[in-house]
Short mmCIF file of C-alpha atoms and ligand atoms in Angstrom, two decimals:
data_model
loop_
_atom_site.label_atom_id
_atom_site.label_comp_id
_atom_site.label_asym_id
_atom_site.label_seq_id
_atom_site.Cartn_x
_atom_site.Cartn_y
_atom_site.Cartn_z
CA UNK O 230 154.02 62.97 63.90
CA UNK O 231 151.27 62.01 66.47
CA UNK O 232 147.63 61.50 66.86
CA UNK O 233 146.04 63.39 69.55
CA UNK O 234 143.00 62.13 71.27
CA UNK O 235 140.52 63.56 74.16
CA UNK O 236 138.63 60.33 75.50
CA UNK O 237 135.04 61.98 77.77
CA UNK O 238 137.23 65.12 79.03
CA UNK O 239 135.63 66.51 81.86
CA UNK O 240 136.79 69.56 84.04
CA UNK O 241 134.82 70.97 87.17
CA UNK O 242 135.98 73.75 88.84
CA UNK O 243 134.05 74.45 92.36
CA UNK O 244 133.12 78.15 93.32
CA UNK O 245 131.31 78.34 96.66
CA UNK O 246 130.86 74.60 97.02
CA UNK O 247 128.97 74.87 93.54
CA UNK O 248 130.46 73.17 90.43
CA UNK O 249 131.00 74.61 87.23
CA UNK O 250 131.32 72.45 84.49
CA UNK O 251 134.08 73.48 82.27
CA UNK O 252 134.27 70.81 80.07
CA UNK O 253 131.65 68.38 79.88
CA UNK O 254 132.46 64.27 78.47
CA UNK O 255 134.87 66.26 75.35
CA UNK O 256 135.85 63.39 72.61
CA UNK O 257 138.01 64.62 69.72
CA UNK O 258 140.19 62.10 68.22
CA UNK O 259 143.00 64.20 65.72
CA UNK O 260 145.14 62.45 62.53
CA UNK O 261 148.78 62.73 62.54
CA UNK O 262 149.39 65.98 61.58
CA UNK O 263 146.35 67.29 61.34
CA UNK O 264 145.65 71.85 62.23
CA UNK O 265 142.27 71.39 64.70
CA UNK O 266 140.89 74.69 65.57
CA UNK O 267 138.86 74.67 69.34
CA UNK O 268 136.26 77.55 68.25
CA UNK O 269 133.60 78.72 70.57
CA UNK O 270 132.23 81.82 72.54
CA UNK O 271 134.33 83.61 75.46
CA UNK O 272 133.92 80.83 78.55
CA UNK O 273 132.78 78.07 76.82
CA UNK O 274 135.84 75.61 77.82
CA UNK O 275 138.23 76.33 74.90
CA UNK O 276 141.46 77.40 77.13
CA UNK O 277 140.38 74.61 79.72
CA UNK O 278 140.75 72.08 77.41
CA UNK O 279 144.08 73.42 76.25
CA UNK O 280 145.41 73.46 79.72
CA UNK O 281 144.43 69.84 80.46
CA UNK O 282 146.28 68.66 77.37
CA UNK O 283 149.14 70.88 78.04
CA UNK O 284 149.30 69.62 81.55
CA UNK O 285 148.37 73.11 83.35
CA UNK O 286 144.98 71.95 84.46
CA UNK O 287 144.11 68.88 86.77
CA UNK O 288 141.30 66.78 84.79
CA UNK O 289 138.26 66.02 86.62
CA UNK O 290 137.97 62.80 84.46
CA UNK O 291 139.01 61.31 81.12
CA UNK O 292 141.87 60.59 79.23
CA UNK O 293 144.78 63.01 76.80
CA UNK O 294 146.64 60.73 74.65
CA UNK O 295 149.44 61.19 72.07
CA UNK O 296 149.09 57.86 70.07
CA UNK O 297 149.01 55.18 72.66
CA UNK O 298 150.96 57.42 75.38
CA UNK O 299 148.20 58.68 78.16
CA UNK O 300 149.25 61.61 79.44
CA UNK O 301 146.99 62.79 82.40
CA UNK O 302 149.98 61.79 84.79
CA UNK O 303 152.86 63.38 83.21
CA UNK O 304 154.50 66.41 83.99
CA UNK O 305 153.60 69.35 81.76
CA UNK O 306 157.57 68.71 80.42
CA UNK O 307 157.65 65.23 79.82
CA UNK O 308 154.42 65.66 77.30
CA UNK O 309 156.35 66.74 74.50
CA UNK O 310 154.17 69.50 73.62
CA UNK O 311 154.93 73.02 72.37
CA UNK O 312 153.07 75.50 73.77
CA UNK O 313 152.85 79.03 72.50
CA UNK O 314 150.35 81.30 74.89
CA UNK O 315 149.16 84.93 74.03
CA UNK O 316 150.86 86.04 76.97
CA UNK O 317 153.91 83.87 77.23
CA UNK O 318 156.09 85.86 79.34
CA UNK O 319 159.94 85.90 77.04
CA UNK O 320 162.70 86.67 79.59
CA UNK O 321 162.96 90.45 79.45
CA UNK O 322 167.18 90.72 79.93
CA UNK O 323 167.84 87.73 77.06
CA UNK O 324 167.69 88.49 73.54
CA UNK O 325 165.37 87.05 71.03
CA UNK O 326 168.03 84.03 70.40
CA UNK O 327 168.95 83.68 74.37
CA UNK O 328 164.86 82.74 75.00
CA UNK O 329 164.49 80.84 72.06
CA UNK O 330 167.61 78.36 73.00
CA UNK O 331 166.82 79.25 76.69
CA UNK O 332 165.91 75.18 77.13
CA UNK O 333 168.31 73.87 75.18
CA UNK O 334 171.11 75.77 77.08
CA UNK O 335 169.95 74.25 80.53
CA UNK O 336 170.24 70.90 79.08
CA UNK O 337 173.50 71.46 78.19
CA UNK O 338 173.05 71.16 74.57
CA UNK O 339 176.25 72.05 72.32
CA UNK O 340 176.59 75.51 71.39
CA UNK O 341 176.61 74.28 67.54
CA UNK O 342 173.57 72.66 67.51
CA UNK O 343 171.59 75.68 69.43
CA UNK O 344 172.96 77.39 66.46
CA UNK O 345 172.08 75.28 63.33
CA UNK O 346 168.18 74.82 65.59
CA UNK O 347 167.75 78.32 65.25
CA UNK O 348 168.74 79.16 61.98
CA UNK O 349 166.48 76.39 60.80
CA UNK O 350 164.14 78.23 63.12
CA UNK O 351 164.58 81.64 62.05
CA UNK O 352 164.39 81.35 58.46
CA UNK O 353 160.92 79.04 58.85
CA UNK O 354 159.60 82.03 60.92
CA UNK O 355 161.32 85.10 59.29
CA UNK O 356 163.55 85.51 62.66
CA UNK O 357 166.87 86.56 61.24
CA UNK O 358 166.84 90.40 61.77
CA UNK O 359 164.96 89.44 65.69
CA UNK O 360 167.79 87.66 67.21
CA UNK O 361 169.40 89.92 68.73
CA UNK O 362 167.21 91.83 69.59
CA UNK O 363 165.71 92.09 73.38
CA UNK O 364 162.05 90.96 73.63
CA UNK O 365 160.87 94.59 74.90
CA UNK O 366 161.68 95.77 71.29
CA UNK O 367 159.28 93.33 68.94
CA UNK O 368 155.97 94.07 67.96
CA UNK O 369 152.61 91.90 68.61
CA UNK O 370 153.50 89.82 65.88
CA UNK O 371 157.07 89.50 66.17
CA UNK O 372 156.41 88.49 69.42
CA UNK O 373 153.86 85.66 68.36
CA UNK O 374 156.65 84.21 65.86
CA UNK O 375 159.09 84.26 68.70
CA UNK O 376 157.03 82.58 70.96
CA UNK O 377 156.13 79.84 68.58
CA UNK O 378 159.93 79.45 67.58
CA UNK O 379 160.32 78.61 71.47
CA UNK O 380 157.24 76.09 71.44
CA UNK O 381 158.73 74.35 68.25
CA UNK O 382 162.23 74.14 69.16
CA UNK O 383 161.70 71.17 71.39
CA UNK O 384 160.58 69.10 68.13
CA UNK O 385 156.92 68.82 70.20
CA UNK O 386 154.60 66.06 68.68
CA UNK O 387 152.06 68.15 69.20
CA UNK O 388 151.91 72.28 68.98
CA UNK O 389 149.72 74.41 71.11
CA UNK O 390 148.03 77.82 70.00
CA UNK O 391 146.21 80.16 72.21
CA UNK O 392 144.52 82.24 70.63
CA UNK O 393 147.76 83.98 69.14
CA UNK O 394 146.59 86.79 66.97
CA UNK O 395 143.76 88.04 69.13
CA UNK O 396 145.90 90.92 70.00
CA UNK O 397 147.02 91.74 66.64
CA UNK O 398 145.38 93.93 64.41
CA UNK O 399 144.07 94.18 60.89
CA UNK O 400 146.96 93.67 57.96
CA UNK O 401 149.22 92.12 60.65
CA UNK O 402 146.66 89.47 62.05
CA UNK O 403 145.71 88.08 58.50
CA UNK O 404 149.79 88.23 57.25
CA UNK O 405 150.21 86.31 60.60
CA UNK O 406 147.46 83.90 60.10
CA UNK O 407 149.45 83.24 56.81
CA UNK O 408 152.36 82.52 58.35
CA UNK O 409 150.99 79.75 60.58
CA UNK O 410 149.01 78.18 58.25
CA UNK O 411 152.00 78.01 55.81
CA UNK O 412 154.39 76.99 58.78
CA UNK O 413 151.84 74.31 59.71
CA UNK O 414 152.28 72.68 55.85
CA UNK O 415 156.13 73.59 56.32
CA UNK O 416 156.22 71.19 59.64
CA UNK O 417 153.15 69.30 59.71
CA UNK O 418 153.05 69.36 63.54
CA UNK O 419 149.54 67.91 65.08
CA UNK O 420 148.27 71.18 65.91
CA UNK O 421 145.76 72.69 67.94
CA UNK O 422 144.30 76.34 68.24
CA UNK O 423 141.94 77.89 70.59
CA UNK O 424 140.12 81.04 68.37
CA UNK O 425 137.01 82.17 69.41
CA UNK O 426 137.35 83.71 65.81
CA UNK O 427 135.42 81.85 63.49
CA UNK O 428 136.84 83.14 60.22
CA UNK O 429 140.18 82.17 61.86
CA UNK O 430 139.09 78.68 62.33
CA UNK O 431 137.62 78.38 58.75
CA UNK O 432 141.03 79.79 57.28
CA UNK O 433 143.44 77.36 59.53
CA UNK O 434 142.39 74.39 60.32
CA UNK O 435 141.61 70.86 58.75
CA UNK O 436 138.71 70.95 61.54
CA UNK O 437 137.20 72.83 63.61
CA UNK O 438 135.46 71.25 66.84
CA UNK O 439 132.71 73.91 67.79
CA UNK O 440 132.22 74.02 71.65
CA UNK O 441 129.06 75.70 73.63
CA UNK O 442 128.79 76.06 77.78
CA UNK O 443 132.16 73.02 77.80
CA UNK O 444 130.34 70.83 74.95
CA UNK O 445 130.67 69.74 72.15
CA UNK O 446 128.61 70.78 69.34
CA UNK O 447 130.27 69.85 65.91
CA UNK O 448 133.63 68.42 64.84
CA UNK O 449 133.98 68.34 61.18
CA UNK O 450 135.94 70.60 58.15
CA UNK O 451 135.15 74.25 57.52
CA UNK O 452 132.63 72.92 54.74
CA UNK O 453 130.88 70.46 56.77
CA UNK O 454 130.34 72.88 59.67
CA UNK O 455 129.41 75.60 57.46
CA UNK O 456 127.09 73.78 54.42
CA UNK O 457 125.71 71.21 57.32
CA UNK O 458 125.33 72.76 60.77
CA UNK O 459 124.87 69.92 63.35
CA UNK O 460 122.89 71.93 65.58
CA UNK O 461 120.93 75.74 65.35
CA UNK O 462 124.03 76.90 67.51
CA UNK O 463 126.89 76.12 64.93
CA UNK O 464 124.43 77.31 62.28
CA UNK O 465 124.40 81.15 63.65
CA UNK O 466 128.20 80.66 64.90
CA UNK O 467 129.43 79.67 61.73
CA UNK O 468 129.16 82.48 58.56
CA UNK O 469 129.90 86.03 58.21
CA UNK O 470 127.24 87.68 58.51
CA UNK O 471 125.21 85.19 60.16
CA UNK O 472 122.22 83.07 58.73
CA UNK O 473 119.11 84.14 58.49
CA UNK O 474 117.40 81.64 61.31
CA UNK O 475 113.40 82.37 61.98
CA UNK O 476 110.45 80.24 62.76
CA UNK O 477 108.37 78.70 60.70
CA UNK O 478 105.53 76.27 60.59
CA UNK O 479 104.93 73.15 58.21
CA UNK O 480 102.08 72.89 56.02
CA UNK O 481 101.32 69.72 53.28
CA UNK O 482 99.46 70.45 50.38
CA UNK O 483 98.35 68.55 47.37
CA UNK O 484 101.70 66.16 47.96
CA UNK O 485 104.03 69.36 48.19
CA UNK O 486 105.46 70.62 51.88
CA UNK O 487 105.11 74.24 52.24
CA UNK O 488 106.96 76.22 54.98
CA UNK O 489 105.27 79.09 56.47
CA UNK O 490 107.09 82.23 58.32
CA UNK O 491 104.94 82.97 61.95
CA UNK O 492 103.61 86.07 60.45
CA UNK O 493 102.71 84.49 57.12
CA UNK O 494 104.32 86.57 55.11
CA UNK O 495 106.76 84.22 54.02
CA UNK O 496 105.65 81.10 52.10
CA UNK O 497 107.39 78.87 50.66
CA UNK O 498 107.54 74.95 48.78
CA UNK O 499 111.09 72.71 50.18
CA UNK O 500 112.24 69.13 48.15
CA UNK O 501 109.98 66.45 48.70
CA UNK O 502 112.28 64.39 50.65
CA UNK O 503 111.67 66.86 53.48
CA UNK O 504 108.05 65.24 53.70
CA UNK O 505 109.94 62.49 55.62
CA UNK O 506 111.16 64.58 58.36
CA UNK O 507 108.48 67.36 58.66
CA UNK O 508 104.94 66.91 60.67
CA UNK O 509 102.16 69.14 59.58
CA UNK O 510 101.41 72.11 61.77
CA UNK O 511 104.51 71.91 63.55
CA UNK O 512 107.33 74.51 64.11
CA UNK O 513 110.38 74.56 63.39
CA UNK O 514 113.47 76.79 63.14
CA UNK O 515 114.54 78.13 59.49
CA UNK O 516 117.84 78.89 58.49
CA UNK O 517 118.97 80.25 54.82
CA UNK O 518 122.43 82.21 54.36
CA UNK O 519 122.24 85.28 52.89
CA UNK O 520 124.17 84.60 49.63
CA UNK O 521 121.42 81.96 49.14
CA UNK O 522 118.56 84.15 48.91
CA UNK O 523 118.02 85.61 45.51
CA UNK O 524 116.13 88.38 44.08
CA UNK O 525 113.10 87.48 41.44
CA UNK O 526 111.43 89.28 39.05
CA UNK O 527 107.76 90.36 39.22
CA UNK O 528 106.42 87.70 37.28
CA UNK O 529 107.89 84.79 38.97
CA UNK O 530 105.39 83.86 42.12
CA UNK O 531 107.98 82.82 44.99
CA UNK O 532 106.64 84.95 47.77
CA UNK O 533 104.64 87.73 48.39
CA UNK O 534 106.33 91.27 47.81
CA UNK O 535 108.25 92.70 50.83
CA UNK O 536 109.88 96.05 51.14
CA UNK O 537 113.36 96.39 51.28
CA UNK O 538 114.33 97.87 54.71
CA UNK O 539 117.73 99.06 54.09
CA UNK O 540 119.84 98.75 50.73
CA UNK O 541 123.27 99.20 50.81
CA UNK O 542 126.08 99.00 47.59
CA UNK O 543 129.17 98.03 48.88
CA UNK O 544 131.20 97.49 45.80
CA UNK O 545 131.76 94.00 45.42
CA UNK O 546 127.91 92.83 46.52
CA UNK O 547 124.80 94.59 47.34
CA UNK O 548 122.89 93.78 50.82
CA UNK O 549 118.94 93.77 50.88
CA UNK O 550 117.69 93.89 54.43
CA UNK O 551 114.22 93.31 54.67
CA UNK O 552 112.09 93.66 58.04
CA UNK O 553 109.22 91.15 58.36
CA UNK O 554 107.44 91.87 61.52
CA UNK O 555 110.24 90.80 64.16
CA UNK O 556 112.29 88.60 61.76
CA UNK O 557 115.03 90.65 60.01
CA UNK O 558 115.86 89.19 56.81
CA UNK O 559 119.42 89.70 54.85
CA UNK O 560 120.05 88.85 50.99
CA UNK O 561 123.20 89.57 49.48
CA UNK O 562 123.56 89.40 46.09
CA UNK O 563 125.87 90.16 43.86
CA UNK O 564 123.98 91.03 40.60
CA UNK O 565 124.04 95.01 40.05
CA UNK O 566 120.51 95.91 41.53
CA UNK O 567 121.40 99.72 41.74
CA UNK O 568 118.36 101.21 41.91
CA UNK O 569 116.69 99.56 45.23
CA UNK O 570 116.00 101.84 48.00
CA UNK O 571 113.97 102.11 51.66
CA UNK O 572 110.40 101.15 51.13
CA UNK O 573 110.57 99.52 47.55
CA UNK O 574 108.61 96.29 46.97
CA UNK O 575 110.67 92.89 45.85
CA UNK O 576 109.54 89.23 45.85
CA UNK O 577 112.73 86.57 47.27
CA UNK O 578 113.96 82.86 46.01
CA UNK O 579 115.40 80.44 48.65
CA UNK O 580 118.38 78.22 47.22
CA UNK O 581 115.68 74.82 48.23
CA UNK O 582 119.20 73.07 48.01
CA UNK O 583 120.76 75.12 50.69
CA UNK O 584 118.17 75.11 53.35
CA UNK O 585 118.58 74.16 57.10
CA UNK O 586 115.66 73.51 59.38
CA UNK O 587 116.18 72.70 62.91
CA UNK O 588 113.56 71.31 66.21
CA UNK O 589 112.47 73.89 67.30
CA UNK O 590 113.07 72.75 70.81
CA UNK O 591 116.52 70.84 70.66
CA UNK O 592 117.59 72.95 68.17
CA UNK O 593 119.37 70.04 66.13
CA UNK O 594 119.03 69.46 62.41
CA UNK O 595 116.05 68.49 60.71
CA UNK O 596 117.02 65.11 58.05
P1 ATP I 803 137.87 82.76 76.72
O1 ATP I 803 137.76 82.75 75.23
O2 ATP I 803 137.14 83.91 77.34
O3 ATP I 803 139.26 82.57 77.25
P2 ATP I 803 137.31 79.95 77.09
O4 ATP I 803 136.37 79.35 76.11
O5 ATP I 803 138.75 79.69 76.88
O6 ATP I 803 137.02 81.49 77.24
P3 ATP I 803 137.70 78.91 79.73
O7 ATP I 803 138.70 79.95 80.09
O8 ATP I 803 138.20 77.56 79.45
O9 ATP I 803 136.83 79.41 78.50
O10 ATP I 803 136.60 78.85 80.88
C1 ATP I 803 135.51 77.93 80.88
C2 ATP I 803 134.69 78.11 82.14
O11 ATP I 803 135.44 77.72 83.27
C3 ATP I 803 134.27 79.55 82.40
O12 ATP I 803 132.98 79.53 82.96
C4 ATP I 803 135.28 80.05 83.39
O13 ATP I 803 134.74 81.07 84.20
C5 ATP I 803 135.56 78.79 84.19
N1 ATP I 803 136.93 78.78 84.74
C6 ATP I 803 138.07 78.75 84.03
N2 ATP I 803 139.13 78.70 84.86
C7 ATP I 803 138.64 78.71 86.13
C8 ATP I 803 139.23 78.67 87.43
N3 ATP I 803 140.54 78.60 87.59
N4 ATP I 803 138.39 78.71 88.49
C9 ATP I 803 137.05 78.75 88.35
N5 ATP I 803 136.44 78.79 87.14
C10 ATP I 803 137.22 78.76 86.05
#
């Protein structure tokens, strides 16, 4: 077992004398054993990062270390890390077993222990039936499990991931996701994914360090980052559909602190402790989930009516989109409101315990 750690990672790369900042000062510290998931948008550093600790990419500055052991000088095969890449080429002519034991033959391992390796191998990753088989032959996800079989077979302290289901569909993408994620408590490797997949990252790992333009934004579990969003970025990364983030203004009246949409046609009392954090008259940025907004009855004054945009049944939960001016507003509930449609009027409760305001100009959390 090891600890991983990324001490101020930076990576440059220069494009017509100009830099581009890659990674910018990246700290992440891992436990022994710990599943982190890199999450972030297409170009934001993820694969960089991956490559420096692997060994495949120069650093600009910084250190990689596995427990006390810097890496940054090593040669990618002296690391002792397993790396299994999306498009890891397998060795067309070999079969399945021939590229899994492909290292262990050029180090002259004994026939018998290749063996007894991949048998423990193929029954951890449901291999048996893919040995002999020639690479050409497996599907996407065969593939995957064949090319993690390879990374793990060296007994890495650390195991690689990038982004290995993005090419699998559907049934076979969540089965696969499975897999890992029961392989990972099977092995309890350090472990580290690159997803840009956010409801991957939720499902696999122990944490998930959220990244934006090489920098860090959040590193915490999947319920810190989704119940307490560092920053208005993680906020509408993090959750499925997204929050519900508009702007709104602060108001204090007779001791209460009243939040008011731009428009005014939202307006609404938060806890008292947010008196602490809030300055009258000011903006901020709103954010409320949509499983935390609730429909009201008539009688109960929590905001003024609105009409329901769009109102769709689909099974499980209704959705209540509601257009205010240029904010569009989603509530899903789960209560059986059949008989909503275009055009009708409702009145909406905020969950005041599962609110998130952010500065409006740094966009990072209010209190
Ligand atoms: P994706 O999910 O699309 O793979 P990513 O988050 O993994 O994206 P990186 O591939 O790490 O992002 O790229 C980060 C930034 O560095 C991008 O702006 C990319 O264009 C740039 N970059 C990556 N590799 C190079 C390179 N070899 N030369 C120049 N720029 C590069």
């Amino acid at each position: 077992m090891a600890k991983l750690t990324l001490k101020n990672l930076n990576k440059s790369f220069y494009k017509n004398r100009e830099a581009i900042h890659a990674v910018s000062d990246l700290s992440i510290e891992t436990k022994d054993g710990e599943f982190v998931a890199l999450l972030g948008p297409s170009g934001c550093g993820k694969s960089t990062t991956l490559r420096m600790i692997a060994g495949l990419e120069d650093i600009t500055s910084g250190e990689v270390l596995i427990g006390e052991r810097k890496l940054n000088d090593l040669h990618p095969k002296d690391r002792n890390i397993g790396l299994a890449f999306e498009n890891y080429a397998m060795y067309p002519p070999l079969s399945v077993y021939d590229n899994i034991s492909f290292n262990m033959r050029a180090k002259n391992v004994p026939k018998e222990t290749i063996k007894k390796e991949i048998d423990k191998m193929a029954s951890l990753l449901d291999l048996k039936d893919l040995l002999a088989m020639n690479p050409s032959a497996l599907s996407g996800g065969q593939k995957q499990r064949v090319n993690i079989a390879r990374a793990l077979i060296r007994r890495p302290e650390v195991l690689l991931l990038d982004e290995p289901l993005s090419h699998l569909d559907g049934k076979v993408r969540q089965k696969m996701r499975t897999e890992i994620k029961h392989l990972h408590n099977e092995i309890n490797c350090t472990t580290i994914i690159v997803t840009h997949d956010q409801l991957e990252a939720m499902a696999l790992a122990d944490r998930i360090a959220i990244i934006k333009d090489g920098v860090l934004q959040q590193f915490g579990t999947p319920l810190e980052v989704f119940n307490h969003p560092q920053n208005e970025f993680v906020a509408g990364f993090i959750g499925e559909p997204p929050m519900n983030i508009f702007t709104v203004f602060a108001t204090f009246k007779e001791g209460s602190v009243y939040l008011v949409s731009k428009n005014g046609k939202l307006r609404f009392n938060v806890p008292d402790k947010y008196k602490d954090y809030l300055e009258e008259g000011k903006e901020y940025r709103f954010g409320i989930r949509p499983t935390d907004i609730s429909v009201v009855t008539d009688d109960q004054p929590y905001s003024t009516e609105l009409n329901v945009t769009v109102f769709e049944n689909v099974g499980e939960e209704c959705r209540i989109h509601i257009k205010i001016e240029e904010d569009n507003i989603l509530s899903i509930v789960s209560e059986e409101i059949y008989k909503l449609d275009t055009g009708d009027g409702i009145k909406i409760k905020f969950d005041s315990d599962r609110i998130h305001i952010f500065d409006v100009n740094t966009g990072e959390r209010v209190e």
